[in-house]
PDB file of C-alpha atoms in Angstrom:
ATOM      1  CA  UNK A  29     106.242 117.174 105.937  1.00  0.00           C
ATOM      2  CA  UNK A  30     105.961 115.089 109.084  1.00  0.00           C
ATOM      3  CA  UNK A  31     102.508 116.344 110.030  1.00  0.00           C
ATOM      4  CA  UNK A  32     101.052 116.054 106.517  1.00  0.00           C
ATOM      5  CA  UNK A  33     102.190 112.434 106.670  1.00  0.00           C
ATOM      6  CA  UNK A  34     100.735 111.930 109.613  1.00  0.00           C
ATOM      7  CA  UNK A  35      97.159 113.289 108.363  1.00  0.00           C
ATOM      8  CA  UNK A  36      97.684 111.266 105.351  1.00  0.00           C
ATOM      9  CA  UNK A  37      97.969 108.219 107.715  1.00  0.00           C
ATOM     10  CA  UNK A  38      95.086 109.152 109.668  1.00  0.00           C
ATOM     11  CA  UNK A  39      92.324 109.994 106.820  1.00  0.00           C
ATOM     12  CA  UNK A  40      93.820 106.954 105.213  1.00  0.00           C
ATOM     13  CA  UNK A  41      92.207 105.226 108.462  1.00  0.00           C
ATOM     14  CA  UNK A  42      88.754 106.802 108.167  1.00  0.00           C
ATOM     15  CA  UNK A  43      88.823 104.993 104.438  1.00  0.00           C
ATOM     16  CA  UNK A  44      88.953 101.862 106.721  1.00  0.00           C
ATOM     17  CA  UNK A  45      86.107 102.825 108.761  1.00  0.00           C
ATOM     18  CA  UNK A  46      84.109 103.699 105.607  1.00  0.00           C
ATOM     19  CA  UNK A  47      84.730 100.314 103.904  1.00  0.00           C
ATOM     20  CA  UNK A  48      83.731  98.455 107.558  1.00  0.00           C
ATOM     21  CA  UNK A  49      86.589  97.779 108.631  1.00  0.00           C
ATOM     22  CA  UNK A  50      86.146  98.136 112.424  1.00  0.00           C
ATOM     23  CA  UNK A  51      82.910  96.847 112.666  1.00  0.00           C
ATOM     24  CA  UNK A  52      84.155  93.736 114.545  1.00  0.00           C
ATOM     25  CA  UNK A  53      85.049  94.335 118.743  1.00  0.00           C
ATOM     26  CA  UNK A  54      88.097  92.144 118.047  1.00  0.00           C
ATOM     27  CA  UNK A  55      89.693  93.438 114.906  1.00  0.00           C
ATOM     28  CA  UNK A  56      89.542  96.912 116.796  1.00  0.00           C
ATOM     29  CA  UNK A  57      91.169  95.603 119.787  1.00  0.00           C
ATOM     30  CA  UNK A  58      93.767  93.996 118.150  1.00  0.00           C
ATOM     31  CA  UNK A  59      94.874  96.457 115.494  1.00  0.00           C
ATOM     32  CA  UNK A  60      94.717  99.361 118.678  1.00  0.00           C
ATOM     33  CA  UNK A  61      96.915  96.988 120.611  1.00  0.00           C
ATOM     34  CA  UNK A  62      99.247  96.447 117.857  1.00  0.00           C
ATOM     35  CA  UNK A  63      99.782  99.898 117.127  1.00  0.00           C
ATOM     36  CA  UNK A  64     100.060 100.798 120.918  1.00  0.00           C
ATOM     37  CA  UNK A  65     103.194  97.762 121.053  1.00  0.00           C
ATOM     38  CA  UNK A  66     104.467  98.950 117.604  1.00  0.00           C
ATOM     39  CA  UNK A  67     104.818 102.772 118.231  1.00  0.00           C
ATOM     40  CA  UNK A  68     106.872 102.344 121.386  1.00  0.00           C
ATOM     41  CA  UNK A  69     108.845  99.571 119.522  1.00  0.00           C
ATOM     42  CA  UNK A  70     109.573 102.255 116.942  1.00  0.00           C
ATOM     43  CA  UNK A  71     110.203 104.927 119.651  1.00  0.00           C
ATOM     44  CA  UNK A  72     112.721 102.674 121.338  1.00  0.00           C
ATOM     45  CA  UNK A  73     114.381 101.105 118.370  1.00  0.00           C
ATOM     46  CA  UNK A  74     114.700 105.134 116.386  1.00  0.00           C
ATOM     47  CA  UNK A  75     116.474 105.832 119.703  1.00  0.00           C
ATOM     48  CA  UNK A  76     118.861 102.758 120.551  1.00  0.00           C
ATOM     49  CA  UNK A  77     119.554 101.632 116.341  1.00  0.00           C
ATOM     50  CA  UNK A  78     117.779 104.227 114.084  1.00  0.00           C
ATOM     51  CA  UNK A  79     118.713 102.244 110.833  1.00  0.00           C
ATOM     52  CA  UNK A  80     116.648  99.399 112.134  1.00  0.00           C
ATOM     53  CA  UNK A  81     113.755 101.670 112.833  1.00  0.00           C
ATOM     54  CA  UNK A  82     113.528 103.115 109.474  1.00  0.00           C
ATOM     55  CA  UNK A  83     114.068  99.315 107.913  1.00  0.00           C
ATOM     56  CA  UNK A  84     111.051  97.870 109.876  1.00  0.00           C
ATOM     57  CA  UNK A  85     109.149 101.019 109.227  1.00  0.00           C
ATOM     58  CA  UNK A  86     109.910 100.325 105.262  1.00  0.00           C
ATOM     59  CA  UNK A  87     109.051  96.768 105.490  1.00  0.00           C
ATOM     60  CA  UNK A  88     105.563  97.339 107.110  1.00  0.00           C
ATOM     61  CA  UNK A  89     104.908 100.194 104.509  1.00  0.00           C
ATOM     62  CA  UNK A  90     106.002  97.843 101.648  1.00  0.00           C
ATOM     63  CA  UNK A  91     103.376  95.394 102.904  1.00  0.00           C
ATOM     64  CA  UNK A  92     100.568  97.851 103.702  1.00  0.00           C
ATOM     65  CA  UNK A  93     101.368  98.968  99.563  1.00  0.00           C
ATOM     66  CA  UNK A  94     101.379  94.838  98.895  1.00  0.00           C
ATOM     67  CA  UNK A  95      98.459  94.397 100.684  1.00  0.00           C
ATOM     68  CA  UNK A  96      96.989  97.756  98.594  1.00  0.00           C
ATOM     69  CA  UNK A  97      97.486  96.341  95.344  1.00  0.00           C
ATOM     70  CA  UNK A  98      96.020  92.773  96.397  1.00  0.00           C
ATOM     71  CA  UNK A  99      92.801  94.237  97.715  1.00  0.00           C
ATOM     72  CA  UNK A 100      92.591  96.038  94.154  1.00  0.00           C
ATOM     73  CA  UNK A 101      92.914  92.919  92.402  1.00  0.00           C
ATOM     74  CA  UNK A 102      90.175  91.236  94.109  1.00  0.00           C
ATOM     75  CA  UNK A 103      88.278  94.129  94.961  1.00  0.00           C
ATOM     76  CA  UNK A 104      88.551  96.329  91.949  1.00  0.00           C
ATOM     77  CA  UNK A 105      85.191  95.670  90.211  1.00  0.00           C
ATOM     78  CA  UNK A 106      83.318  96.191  93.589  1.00  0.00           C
ATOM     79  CA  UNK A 107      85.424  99.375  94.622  1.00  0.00           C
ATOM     80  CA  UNK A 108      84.541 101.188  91.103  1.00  0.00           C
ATOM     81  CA  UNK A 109      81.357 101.326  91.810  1.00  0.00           C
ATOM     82  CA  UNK A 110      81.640 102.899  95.619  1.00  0.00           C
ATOM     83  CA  UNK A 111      80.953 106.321  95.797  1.00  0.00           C
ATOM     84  CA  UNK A 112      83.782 108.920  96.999  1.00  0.00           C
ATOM     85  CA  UNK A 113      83.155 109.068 100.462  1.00  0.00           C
ATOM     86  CA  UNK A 114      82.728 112.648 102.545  1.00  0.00           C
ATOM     87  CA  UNK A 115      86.842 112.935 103.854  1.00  0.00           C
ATOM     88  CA  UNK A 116      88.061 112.365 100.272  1.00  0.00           C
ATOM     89  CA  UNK A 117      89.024 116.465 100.278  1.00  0.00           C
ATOM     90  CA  UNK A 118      90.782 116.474 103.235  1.00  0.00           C
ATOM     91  CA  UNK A 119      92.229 113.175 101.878  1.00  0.00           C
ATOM     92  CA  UNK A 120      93.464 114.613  98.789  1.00  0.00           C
ATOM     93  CA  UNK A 121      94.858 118.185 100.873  1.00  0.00           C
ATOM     94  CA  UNK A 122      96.993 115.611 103.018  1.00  0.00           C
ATOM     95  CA  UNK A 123      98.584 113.954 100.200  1.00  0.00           C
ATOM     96  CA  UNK A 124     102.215 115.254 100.156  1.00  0.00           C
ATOM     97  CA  UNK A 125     103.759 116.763  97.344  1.00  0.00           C
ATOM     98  CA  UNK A 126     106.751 114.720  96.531  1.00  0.00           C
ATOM     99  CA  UNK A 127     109.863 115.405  94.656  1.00  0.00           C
ATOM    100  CA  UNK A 128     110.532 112.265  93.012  1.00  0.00           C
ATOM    101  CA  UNK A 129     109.724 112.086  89.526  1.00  0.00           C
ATOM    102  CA  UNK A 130     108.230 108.077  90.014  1.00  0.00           C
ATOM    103  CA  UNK A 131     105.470 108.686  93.062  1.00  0.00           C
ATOM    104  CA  UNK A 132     102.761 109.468  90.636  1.00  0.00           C
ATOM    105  CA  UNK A 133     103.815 106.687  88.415  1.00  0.00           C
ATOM    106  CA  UNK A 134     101.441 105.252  86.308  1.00  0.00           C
ATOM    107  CA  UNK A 135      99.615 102.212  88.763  1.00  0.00           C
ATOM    108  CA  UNK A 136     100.817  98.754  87.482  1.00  0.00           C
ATOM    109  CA  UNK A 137      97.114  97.201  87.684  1.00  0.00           C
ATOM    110  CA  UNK A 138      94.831 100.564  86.691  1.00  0.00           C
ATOM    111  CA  UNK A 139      94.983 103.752  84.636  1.00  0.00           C
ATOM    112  CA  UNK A 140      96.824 106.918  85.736  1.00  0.00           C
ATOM    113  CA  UNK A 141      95.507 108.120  88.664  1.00  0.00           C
ATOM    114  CA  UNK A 142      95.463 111.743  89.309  1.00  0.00           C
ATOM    115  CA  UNK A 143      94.455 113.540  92.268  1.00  0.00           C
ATOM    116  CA  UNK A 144      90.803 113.676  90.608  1.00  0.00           C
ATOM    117  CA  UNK A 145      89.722 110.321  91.810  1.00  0.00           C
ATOM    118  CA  UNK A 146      85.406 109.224  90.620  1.00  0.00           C
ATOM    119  CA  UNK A 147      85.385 106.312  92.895  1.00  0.00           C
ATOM    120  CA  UNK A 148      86.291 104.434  95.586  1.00  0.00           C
ATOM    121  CA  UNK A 149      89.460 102.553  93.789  1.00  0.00           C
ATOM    122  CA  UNK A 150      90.992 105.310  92.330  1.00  0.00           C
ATOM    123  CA  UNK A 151      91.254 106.355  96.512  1.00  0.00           C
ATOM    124  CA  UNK A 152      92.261 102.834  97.419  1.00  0.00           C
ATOM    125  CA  UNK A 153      94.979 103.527  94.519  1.00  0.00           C
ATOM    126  CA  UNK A 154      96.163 106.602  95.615  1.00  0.00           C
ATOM    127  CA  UNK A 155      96.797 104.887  98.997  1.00  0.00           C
ATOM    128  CA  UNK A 156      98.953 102.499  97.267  1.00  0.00           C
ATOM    129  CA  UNK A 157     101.102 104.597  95.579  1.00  0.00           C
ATOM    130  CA  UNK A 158     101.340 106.404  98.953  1.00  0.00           C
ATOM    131  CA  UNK A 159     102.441 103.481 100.482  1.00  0.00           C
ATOM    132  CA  UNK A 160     105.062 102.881  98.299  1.00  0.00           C
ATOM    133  CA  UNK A 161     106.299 106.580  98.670  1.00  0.00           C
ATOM    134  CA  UNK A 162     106.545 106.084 102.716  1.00  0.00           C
ATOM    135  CA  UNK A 163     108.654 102.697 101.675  1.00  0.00           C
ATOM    136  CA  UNK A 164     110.988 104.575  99.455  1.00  0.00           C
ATOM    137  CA  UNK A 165     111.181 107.488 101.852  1.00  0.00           C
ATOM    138  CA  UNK A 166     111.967 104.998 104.690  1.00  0.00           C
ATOM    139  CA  UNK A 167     114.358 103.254 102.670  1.00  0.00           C
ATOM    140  CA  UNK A 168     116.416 106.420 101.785  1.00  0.00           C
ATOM    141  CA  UNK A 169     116.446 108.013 105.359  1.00  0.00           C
ATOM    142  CA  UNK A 170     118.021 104.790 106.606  1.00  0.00           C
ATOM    143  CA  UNK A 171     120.671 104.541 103.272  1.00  0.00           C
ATOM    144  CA  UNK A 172     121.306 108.382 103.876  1.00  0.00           C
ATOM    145  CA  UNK A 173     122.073 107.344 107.737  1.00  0.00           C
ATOM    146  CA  UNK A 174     124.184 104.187 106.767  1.00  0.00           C
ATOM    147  CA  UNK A 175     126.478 106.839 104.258  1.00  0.00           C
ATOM    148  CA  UNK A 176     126.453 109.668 106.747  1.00  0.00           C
ATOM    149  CA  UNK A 177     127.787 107.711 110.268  1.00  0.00           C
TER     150      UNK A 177
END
């Protein structure tokens, strides 16, 4: 489950790439620094207070799924008409299969989306939903931690 996260995470990056967005020198070096300063703040926080790792992690998945959902909104029209780009398969293969009844809820600002996306919104919606899915994992590992000390 961890690795096919992790690929999710990953090909969800290549959608970035695709759409542009590390075409500029400094939005690279600042998002690679970022995550460099945020993994070992995760490492070190999951081993000294692991309840405040999993919070953080669900706050910065809640706003990557906020940020999602605005970028459809303002985006949408554009995005519909973008091809599927090439890693959409191994996009779709990474995409965990989750137990909870809600992940493939019906996407407050679109149609259902299935994992048959046409364009390049119904990925960018999939990603949402995703994102939400890490947030409620996140927010359950660190309620099962708080019940279970």
């Amino acid at each position: 489950y961890i690795n096919t996260k992790t690929n999710n995470n990953i090909i969800s990056y290549f959608f970035y790439i695709i759409i542009g967005g590390n075409n500029k020198f400094i939005d690279r070096f600042i998002a690679q620094h970022i995550a460099f300063f945020y993994y070992w703040m995760i490492v070190i926080l999951f081993m000294t207070a692991p309840s405040v790792a999993y919070q953080l992690n669900e706050t910065v998945e809640t706003h990557a799924y906020i940020s999602y959902v605005t970028h459809l909104q303002q985006y949408g029209d554009i995005l519909k008409l973008q091809p599927l780009p090439q890693c959409t398969d191994e996009y779709l293969k990474s995409r965990p299969i989750s137990q909870d009844p809600n992940h493939n809820h019906k996407y407050s600002h679109s149609r259902p989306v299935d994992n048959n996306p046409s364009n390049l919104y119904d990925i960018f919606t999939l990603i949402a939903i995703d994102e939400l899915q890490h947030s409620k994992d996140m927010k359950n590992k660190c309620i099962y931690r708080t019940l279970h000390k």
